[in-house]
Coordinates of C-alpha atoms in Angstrom, one line a residue:
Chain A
X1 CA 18.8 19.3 -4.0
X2 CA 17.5 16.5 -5.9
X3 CA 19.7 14.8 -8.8
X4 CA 19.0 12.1 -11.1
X5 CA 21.5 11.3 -12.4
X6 CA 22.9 8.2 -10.8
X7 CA 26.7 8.3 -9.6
X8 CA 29.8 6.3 -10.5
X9 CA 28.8 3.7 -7.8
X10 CA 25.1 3.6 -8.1
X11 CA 25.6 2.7 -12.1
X12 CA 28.2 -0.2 -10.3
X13 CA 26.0 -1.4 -8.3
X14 CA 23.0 -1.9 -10.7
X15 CA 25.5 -2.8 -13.3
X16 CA 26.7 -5.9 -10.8
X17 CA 23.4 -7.4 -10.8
X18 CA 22.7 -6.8 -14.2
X19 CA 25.8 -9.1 -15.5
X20 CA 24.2 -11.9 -12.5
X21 CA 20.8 -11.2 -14.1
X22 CA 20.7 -14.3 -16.5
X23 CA 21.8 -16.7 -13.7
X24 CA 19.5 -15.6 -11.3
X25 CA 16.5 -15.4 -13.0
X26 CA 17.3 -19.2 -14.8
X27 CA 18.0 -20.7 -11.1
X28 CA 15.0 -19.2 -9.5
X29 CA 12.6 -20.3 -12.4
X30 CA 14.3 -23.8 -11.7
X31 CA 13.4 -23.6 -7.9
X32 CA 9.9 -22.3 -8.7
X33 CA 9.5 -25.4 -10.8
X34 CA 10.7 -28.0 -8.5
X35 CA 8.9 -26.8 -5.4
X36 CA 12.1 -28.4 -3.3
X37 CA 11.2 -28.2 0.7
X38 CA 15.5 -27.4 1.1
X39 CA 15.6 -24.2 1.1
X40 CA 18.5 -23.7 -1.9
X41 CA 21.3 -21.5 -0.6
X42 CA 22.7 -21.1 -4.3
X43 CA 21.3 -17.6 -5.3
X44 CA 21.7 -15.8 -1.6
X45 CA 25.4 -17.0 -2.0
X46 CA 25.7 -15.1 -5.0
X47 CA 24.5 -12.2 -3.5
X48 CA 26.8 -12.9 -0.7
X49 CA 30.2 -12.6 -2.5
X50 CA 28.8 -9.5 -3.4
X51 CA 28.4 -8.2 -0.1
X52 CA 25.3 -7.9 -1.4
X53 CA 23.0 -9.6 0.2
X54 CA 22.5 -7.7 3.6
X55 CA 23.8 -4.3 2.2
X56 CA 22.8 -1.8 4.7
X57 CA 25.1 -3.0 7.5
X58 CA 27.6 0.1 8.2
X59 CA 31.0 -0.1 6.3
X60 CA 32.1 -0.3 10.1
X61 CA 30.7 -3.9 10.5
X62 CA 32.0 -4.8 7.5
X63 CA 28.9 -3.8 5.1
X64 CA 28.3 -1.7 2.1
X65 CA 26.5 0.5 3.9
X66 CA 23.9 1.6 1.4
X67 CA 21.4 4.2 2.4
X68 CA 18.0 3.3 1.0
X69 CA 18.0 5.5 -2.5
X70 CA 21.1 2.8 -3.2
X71 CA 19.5 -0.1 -1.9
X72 CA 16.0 0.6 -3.5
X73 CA 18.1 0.6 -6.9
X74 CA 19.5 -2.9 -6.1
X75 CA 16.0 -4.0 -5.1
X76 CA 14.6 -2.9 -8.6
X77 CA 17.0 -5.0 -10.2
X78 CA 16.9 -8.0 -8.1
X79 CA 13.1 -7.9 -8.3
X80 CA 13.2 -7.5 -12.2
X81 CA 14.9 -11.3 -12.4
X82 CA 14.1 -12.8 -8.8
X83 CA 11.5 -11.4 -6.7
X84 CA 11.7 -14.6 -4.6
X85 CA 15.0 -13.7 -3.9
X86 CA 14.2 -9.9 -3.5
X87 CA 11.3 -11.1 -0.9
X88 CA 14.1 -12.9 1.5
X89 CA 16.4 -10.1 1.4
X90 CA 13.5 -7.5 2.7
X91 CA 13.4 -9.8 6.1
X92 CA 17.3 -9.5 6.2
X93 CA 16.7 -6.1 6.1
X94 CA 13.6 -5.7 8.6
X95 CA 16.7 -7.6 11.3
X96 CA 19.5 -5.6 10.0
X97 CA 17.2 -2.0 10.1
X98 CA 15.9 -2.8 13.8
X99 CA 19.7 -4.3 15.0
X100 CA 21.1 -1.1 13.4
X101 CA 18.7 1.1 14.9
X102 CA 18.3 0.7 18.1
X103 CA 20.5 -2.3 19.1
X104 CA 23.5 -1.6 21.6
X105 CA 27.5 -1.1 20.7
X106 CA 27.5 -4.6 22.1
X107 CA 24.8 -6.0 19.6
X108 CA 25.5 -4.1 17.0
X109 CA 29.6 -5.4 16.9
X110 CA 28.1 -9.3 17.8
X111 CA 25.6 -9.5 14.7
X112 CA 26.4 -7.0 12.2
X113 CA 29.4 -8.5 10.9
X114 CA 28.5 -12.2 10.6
X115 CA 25.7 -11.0 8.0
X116 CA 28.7 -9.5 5.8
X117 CA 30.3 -12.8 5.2
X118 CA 30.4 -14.9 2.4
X119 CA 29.0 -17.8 4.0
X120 CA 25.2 -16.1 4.2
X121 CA 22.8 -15.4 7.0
X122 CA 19.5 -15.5 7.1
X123 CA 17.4 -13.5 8.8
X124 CA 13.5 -13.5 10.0
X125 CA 10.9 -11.6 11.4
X126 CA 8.8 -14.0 13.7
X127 CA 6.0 -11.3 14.3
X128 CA 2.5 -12.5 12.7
X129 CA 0.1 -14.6 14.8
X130 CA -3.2 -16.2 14.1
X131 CA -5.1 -13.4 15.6
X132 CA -2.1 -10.9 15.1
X133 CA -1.4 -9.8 11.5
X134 CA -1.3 -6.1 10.7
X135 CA -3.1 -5.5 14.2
X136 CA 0.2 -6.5 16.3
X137 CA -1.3 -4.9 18.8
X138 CA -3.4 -8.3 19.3
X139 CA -0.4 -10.0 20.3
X140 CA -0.5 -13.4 22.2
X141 CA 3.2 -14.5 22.2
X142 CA 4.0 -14.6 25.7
X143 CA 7.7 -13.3 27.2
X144 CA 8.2 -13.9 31.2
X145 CA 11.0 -12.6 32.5
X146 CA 13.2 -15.3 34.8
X147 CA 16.2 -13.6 36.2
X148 CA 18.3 -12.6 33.5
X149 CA 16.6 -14.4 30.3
X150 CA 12.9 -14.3 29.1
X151 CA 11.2 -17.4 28.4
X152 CA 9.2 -16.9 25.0
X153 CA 6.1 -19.1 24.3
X154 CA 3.3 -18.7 21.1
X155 CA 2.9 -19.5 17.8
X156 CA 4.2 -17.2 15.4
X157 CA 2.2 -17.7 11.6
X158 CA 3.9 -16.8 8.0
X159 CA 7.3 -16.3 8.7
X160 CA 10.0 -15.8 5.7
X161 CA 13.2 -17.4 5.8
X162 CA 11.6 -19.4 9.5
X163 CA 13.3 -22.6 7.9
X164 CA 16.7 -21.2 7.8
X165 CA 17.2 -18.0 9.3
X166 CA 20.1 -18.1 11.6
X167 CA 19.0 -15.2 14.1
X168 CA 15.6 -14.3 14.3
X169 CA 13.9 -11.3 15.8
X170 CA 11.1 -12.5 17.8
X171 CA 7.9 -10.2 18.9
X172 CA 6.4 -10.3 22.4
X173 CA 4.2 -9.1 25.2
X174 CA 4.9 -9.2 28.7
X175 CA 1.3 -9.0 29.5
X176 CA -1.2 -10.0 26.1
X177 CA -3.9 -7.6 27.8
X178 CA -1.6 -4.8 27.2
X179 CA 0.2 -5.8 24.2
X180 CA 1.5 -2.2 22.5
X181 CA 2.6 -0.9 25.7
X182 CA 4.0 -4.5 26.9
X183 CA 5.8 -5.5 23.7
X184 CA 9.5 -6.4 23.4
X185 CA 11.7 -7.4 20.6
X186 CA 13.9 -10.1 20.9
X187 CA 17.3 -11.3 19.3
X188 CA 17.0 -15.2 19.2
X189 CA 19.2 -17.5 17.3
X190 CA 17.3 -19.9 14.7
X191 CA 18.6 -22.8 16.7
X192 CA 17.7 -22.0 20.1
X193 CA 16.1 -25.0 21.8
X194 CA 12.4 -24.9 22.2
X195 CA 12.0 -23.7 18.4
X196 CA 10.2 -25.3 16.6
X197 CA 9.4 -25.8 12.8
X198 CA 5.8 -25.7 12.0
X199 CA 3.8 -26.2 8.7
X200 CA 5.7 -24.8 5.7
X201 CA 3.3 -23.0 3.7
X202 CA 3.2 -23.9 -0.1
X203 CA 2.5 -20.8 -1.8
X204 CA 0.9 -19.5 -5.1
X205 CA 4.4 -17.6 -6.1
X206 CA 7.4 -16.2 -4.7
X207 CA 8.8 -20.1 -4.2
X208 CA 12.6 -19.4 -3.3
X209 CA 11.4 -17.6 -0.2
X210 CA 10.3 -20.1 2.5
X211 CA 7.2 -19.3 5.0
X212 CA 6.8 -21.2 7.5
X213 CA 4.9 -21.5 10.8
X214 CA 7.5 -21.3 14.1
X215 CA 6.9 -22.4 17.6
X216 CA 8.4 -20.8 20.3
X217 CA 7.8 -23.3 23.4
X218 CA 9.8 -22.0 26.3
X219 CA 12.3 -20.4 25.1
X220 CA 14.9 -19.1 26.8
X221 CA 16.7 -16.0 25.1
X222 CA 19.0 -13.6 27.5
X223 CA 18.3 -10.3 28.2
X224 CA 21.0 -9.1 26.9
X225 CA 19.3 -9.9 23.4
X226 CA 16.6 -7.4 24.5
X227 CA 16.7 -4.9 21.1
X228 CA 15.6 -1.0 22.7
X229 CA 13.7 -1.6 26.1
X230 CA 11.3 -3.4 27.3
X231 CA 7.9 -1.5 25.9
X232 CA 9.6 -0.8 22.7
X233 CA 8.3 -3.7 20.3
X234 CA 5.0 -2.1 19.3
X235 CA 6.9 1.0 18.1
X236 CA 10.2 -0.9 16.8
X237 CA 7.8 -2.8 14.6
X238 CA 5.4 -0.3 13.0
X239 CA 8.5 1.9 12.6
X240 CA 11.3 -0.8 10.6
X241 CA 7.8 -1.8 8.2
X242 CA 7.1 2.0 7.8
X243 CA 11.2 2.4 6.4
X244 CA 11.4 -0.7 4.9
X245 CA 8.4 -1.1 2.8
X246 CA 10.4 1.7 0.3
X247 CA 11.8 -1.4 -0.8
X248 CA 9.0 -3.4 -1.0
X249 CA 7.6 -0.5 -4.1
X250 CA 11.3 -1.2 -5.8
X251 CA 10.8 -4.4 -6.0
X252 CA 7.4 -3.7 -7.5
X253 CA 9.1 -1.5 -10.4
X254 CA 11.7 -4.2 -11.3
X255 CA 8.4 -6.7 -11.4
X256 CA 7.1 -4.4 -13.7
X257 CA 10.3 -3.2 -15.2
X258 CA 10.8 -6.8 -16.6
X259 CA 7.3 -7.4 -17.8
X260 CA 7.5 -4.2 -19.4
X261 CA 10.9 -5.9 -21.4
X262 CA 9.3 -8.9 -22.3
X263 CA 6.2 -7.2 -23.8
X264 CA 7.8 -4.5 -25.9
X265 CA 10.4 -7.1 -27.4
X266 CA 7.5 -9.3 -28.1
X267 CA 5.5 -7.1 -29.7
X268 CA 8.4 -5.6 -31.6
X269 CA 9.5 -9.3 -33.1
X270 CA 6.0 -10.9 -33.1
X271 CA 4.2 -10.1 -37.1
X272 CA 0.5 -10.7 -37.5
X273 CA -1.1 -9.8 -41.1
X274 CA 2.1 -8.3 -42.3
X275 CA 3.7 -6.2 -39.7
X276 CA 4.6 -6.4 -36.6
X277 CA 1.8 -6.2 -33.4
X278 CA 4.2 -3.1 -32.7
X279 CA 2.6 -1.2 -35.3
X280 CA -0.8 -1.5 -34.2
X281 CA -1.5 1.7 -32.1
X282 CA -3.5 -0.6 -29.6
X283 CA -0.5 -2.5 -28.8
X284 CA 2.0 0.5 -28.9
X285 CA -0.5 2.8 -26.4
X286 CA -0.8 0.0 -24.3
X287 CA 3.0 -0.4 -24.0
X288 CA 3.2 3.8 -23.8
X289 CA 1.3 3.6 -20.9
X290 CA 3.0 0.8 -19.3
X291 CA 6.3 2.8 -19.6
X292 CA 4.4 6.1 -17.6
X293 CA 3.3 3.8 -15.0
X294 CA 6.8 2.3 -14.1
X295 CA 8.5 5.6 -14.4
X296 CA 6.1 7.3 -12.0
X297 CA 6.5 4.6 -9.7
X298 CA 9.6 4.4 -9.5
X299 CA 9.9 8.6 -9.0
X300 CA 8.1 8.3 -5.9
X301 CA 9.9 4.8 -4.7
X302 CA 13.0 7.1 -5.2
X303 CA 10.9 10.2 -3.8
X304 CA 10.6 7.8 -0.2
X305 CA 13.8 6.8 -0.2
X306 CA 15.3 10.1 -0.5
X307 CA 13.5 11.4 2.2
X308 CA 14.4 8.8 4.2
X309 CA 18.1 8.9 4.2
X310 CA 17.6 12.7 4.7
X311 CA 16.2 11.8 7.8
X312 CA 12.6 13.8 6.6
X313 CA 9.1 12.9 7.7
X314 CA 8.5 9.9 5.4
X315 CA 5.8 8.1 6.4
X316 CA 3.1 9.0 4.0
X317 CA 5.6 9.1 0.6
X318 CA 6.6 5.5 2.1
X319 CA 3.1 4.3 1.5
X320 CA 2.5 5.9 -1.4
X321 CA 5.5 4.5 -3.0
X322 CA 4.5 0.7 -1.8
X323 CA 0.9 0.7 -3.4
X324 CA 2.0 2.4 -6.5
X325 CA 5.1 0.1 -7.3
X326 CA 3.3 -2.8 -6.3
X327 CA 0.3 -2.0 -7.9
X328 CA 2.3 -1.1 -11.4
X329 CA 3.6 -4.3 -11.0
X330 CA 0.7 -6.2 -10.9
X331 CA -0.8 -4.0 -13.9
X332 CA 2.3 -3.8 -15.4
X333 CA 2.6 -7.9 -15.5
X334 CA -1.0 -8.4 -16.3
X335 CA -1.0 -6.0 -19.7
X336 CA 2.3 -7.6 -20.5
X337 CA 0.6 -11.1 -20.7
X338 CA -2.7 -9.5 -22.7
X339 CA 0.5 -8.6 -24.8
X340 CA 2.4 -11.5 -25.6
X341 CA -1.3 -13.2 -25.7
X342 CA -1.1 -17.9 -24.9
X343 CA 2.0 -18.3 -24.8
X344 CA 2.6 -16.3 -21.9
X345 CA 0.0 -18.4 -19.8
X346 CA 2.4 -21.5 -20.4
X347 CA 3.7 -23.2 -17.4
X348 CA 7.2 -22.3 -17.2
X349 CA 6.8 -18.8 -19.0
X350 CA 8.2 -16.1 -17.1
X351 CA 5.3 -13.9 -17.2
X352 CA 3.4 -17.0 -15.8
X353 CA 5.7 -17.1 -12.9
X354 CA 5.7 -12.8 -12.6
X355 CA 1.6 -12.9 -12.7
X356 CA 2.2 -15.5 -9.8
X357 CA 5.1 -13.9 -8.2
X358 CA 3.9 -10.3 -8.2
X359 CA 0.3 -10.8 -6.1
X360 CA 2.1 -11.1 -2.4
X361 CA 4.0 -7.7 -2.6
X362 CA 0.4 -5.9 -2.7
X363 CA 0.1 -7.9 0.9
X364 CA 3.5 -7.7 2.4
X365 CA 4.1 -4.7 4.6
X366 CA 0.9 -4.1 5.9
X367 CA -1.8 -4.7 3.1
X368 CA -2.4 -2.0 0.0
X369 CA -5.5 -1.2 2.5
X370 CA -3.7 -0.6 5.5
X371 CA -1.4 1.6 3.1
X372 CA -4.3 3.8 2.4
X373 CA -5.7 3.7 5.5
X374 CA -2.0 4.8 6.9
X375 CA -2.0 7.8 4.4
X376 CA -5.5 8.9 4.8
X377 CA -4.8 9.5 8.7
X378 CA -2.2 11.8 8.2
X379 CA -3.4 13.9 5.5
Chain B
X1 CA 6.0 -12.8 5.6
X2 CA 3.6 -10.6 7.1
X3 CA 0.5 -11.7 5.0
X4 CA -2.1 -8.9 6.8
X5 CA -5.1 -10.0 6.8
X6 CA -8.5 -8.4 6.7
X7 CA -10.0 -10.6 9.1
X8 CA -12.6 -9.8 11.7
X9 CA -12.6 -6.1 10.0
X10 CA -9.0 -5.4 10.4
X11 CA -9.1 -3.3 7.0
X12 CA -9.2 -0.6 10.1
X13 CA -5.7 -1.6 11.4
X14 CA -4.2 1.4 9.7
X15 CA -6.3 3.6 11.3
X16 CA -5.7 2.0 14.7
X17 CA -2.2 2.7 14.3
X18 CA -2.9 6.4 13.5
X19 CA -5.1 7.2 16.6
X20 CA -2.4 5.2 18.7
X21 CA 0.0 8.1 17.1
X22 CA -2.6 10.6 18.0
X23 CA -3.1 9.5 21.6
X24 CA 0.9 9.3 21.9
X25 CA 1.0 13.1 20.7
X26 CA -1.8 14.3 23.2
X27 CA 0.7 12.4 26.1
X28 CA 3.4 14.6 24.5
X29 CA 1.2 17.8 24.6
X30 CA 0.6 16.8 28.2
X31 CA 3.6 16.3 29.0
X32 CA 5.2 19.3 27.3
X33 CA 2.5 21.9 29.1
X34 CA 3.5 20.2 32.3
X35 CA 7.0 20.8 32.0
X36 CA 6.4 24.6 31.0
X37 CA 7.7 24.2 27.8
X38 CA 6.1 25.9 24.3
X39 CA 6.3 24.0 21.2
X40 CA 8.9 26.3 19.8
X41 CA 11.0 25.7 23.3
X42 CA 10.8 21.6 23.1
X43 CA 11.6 21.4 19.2
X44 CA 14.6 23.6 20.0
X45 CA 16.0 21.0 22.2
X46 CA 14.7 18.5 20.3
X47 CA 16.7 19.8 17.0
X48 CA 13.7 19.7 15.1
X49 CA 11.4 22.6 13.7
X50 CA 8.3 24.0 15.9
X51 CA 5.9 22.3 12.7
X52 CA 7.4 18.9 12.9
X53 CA 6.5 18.7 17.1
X54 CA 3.6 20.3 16.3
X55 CA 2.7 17.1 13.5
X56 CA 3.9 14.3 16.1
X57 CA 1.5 15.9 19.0
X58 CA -1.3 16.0 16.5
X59 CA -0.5 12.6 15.2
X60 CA -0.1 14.0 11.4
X61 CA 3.6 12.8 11.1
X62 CA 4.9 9.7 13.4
X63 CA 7.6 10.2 16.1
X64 CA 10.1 7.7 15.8
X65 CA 11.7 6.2 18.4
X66 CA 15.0 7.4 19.0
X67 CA 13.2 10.8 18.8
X68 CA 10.4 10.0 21.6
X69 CA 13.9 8.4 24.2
X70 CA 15.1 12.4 24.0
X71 CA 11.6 13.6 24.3
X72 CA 11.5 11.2 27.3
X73 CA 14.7 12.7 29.0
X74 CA 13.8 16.0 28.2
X75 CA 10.4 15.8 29.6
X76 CA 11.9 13.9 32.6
X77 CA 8.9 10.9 32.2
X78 CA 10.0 7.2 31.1
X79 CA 9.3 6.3 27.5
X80 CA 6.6 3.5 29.1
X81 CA 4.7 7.0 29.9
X82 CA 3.8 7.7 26.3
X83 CA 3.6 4.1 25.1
X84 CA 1.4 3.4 27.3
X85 CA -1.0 5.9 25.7
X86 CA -1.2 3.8 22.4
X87 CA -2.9 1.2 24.1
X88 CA -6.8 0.9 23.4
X89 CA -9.9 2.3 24.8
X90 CA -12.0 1.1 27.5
X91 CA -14.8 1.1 24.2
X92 CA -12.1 -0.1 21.7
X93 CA -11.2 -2.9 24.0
X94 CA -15.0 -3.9 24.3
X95 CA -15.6 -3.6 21.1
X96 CA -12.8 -5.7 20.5
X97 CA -14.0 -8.4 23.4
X98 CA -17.6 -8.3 21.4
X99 CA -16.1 -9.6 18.2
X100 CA -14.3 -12.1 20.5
X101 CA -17.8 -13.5 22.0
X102 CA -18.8 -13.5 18.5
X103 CA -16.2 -15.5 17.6
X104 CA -16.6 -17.9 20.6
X105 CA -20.0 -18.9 20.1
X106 CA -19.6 -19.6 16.7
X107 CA -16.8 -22.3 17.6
X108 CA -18.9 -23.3 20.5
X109 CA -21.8 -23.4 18.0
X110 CA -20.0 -25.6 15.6
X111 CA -20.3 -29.1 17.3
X112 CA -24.2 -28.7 16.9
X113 CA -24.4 -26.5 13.7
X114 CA -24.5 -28.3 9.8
X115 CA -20.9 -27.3 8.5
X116 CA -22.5 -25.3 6.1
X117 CA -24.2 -22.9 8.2
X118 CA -21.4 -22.7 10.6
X119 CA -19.5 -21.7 7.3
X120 CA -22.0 -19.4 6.0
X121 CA -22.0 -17.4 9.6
X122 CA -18.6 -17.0 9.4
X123 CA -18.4 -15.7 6.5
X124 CA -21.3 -13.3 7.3
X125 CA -19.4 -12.1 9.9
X126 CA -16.3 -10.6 8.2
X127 CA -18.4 -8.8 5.7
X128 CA -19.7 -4.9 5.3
X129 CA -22.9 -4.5 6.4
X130 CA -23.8 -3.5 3.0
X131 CA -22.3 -7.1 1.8
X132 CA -24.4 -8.7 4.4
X133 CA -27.7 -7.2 3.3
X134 CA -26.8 -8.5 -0.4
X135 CA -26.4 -12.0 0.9
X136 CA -29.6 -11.7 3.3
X137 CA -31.5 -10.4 0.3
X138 CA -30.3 -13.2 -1.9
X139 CA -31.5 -16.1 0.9
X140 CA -34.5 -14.5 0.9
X141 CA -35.3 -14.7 -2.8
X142 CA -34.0 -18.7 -2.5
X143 CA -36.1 -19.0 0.5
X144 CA -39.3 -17.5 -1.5
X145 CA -38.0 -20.0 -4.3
X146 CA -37.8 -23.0 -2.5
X147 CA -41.1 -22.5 -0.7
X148 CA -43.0 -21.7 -4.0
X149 CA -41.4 -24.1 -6.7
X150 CA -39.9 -26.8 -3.9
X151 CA -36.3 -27.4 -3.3
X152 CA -35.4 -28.5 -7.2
X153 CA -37.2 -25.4 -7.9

């Protein structure tokens, strides 16, 4: 029932980004430096003639069509060299996931294919709010429905790829007194008048991926870009973050995966009083348990995902495979700096820019808390 | 990027969404009985085992949502029926409007208050009652410091 060994095509696949790897990582480190309020378009294009960079859209639309074991394998190797990267691709997904879920024939043949061409879209969520973060429920984002459009009007807080996304789906209630019950999901392209950019946030890591704050002042979005019903948001929400969040612990192995790299080949090259650090069991434990913790993490990221794509009840291996990758990660990354000692703590290292990088994933999601919270309920 | 918080003790969010799944699967129980149907009847002509029906009307696994639209037609009640169950309490929602006056006086507060206080108040506010009494305990030994040695003290 369960293999792994990884097939012709899964070896392809990771192989693909593995001969990319060098150019990603150098470009992103470039961006991370630079701080540039353009969002550069350079690394999602490379993604893009891959057909890689929204690969869950069905071979129908034009996509790859990967299930999630296949796309949690890409997503540990674009988060090994580019978690920024890695962190704009899971909003494409959250869009793609809800569109391909429980959008229309109609929608479906509109949207999908656009995000399979080489010229990439962008994607966002608009869902947080000031009061609204992982209590959605607390929603204040108001839809009213005028004949055959709704006119959306709030504030939506922390949204990824808000500077650039080219459809976004937007999160609202009909009545804020009755938010879960009242809330719809709506299709809304990033140019749609009444949008507007707010502040973009300047954050500790994760650079390449914009956040932004988006205002939504009267705007006008036609019913017919209602995703499910009217009712549906609450449950459309809590259900694309429960799915997608598989990816969000593969991104945590590759984190961990390439701190892992940098510490072992340090340590094997680096000689203090005669031999290398290697040979001092302190070091080599240290890098023994490292290696346990990435490989069990990314067992149960693959555990998740395989339950997933066999439509199984996934909800609790889900969150278990979020806090564990992203918590290897950020143990992983840490070690690996106690590792390759000063040097690492240079601006411009990559370990600096991992330690930096890797802190958001234990937040994106729903929080490592609400993760436990999520699993506790349901044993 | 859905940074979640833990503000105004929202580390509880989780479990909020848990007994919205539970109430949901009581609505489904309801529902079900109604319609004369046994567990082992509905997962039938849902297509899914008697355990797994059993799970989403106990809240122990979630029903998703293309599963709860054939629940909906089965049990001839719109899907607004057993959403509308995940909605709060009467007490959750004043619970929730408590916090909110809370919150409200403090801002209303501010214009009169020193910044610090006003800073120290709100910090008081999103901490475990066990953090509080650390940070009470702590005043009180600068409080008992001040008065006894001065304010250099």
């Amino acid at each position: 029932m369960v293999n792994f060994a990884l097939n012709n095509n899964q070896q392809s696949l990771i192989k693909s980004i593995r001969l990319l790897a060098p150019q990603l990582a150098q470009k992103e480190m470039e961006i991370d430096q630079h701080r540039s309020e353009a969002f550069d378009c350079s690394l999602v294009n490379e993604l893009a003639k891959l057909n890689l960079l929204n690969p869950m859209v069905p071979p129908e639309f034009g996509g790859r069509g990967l299930n999630y074991f296949d796309y949690a394998l890409l997503m540990e190797e674009i988060g090994a060299v580019s978690p920024g990267l890695a962190a704009v691709m899971i909003f494409n997904c959250h869009f793609i996931s809800i569109l391909d879920s429980i959008g229309t024939e109609e929608q479906k043949a509109q949207y999908l294919p656009v995000f399979t061409q080489q010229q990439p879209k962008l994607a966002a969520m608009a869902l947080s709010e000031k009061n609204a973060g992982s209590d959605a429920g607390n929603m204040s984002t108001l839809a009213v429905k005028k004949n055959d459009h709704y006119l959306i009007s709030g504030i939506k807080e922390y949204v990824t790829n808000g500077t650039n996304a080219d459809y976004i789906v937007c999160f609202a209630t009909l009545d804020p007194t009755r938010a879960r019950s009242q809330m719809l999901a709506l299709l809304v392209p990033g140019n749609a008048p009444g949008i507007r950019q707010g502040q973009l946030r300047k954050t500790m890591g994760i650079r390449y991926a914009h956040c932004t704050e988006l205002i939504f002042d009267n705007v006008s979005v036609p019913a017919a870009n209602l995703l499910g019903e009217e009712g549906n948001g609450y449950m459309i929400i809590t259900q694309a973050i429960d799915r997608d969040k598989v990816l969000t612990g593969a991104i945590g192995v590759g984190i961990a995966r390439a701190a892992f790299d940098m510490a072992l080949a340090f340590a094997k090259d680096r000689k203090q009083f005669g031999r290398t650090i290697y040979e001092n069991q302190a070091i080599a434990f240290e890098l023994s348990k490292m290696a346990a913790q990435i490989e069990a993490a990314r067992m149960v990221v693959w555990k998740a995902s395989w339950l997933l794509d066999n439509n199984e009840d996934f909800t609790v291996a889900a969150s278990i495979a979020k806090i564990t990758g992203t918590t290897t990660a950020e143990e992983v990354v840490s070690k690996a700096m106690d590792i390759v000692g000063g040097r690492a703590y240079l601006e411009g290292h990559p370990l600096e820019k991992l330690y930096r990088d890797v802190k958001i994933f234990s937040n994106l999601e729903g929080t490592n808390h609400i993760q436990n919270a999520i699993i506790t309920s349901l044993l | 990027m859905q940074y979640c918080t833990l503000r105004n003790g929202r580390a509880s969010a989780g479990k909020e969404q848990a007994v919205s799944y539970k109430k949901l699967g009581k609505r489904i129980q309801h529902a079900r009985e109604e319609a004369g149907l046994s567990q082992e009847q509905l997962a039938a002509i849902l297509g899914c085992s008697q355990p797994t029906l059993s799970n989403y009307e106990k809240g122990k696994s979630r029903i998703y949502l293309t599963q709860l639209q054939k629940v909906s037609e089965i049990l001839n009640r719109p899907v607004q029926y057993f959403l509308e169950a995940m909605e709060p309490s009467e007490e959750e929602r004043g619970q929730a409007y408590a916090a909110e006056i809370s919150r409200s006086y403090l801002e209303e507060a501010s214009s009169q208050m020193d910044k610090d206080i006003l800073s120290i108040l709100k910090i008081l506010q999103e901490l475990s009652p066990e953090a509080r009494r650390t940070v009470y305990e702590f005043a009180q030994w600068e409080y008992h410091k001040s008065r006894r040695y001065g304010n250099n003290g």
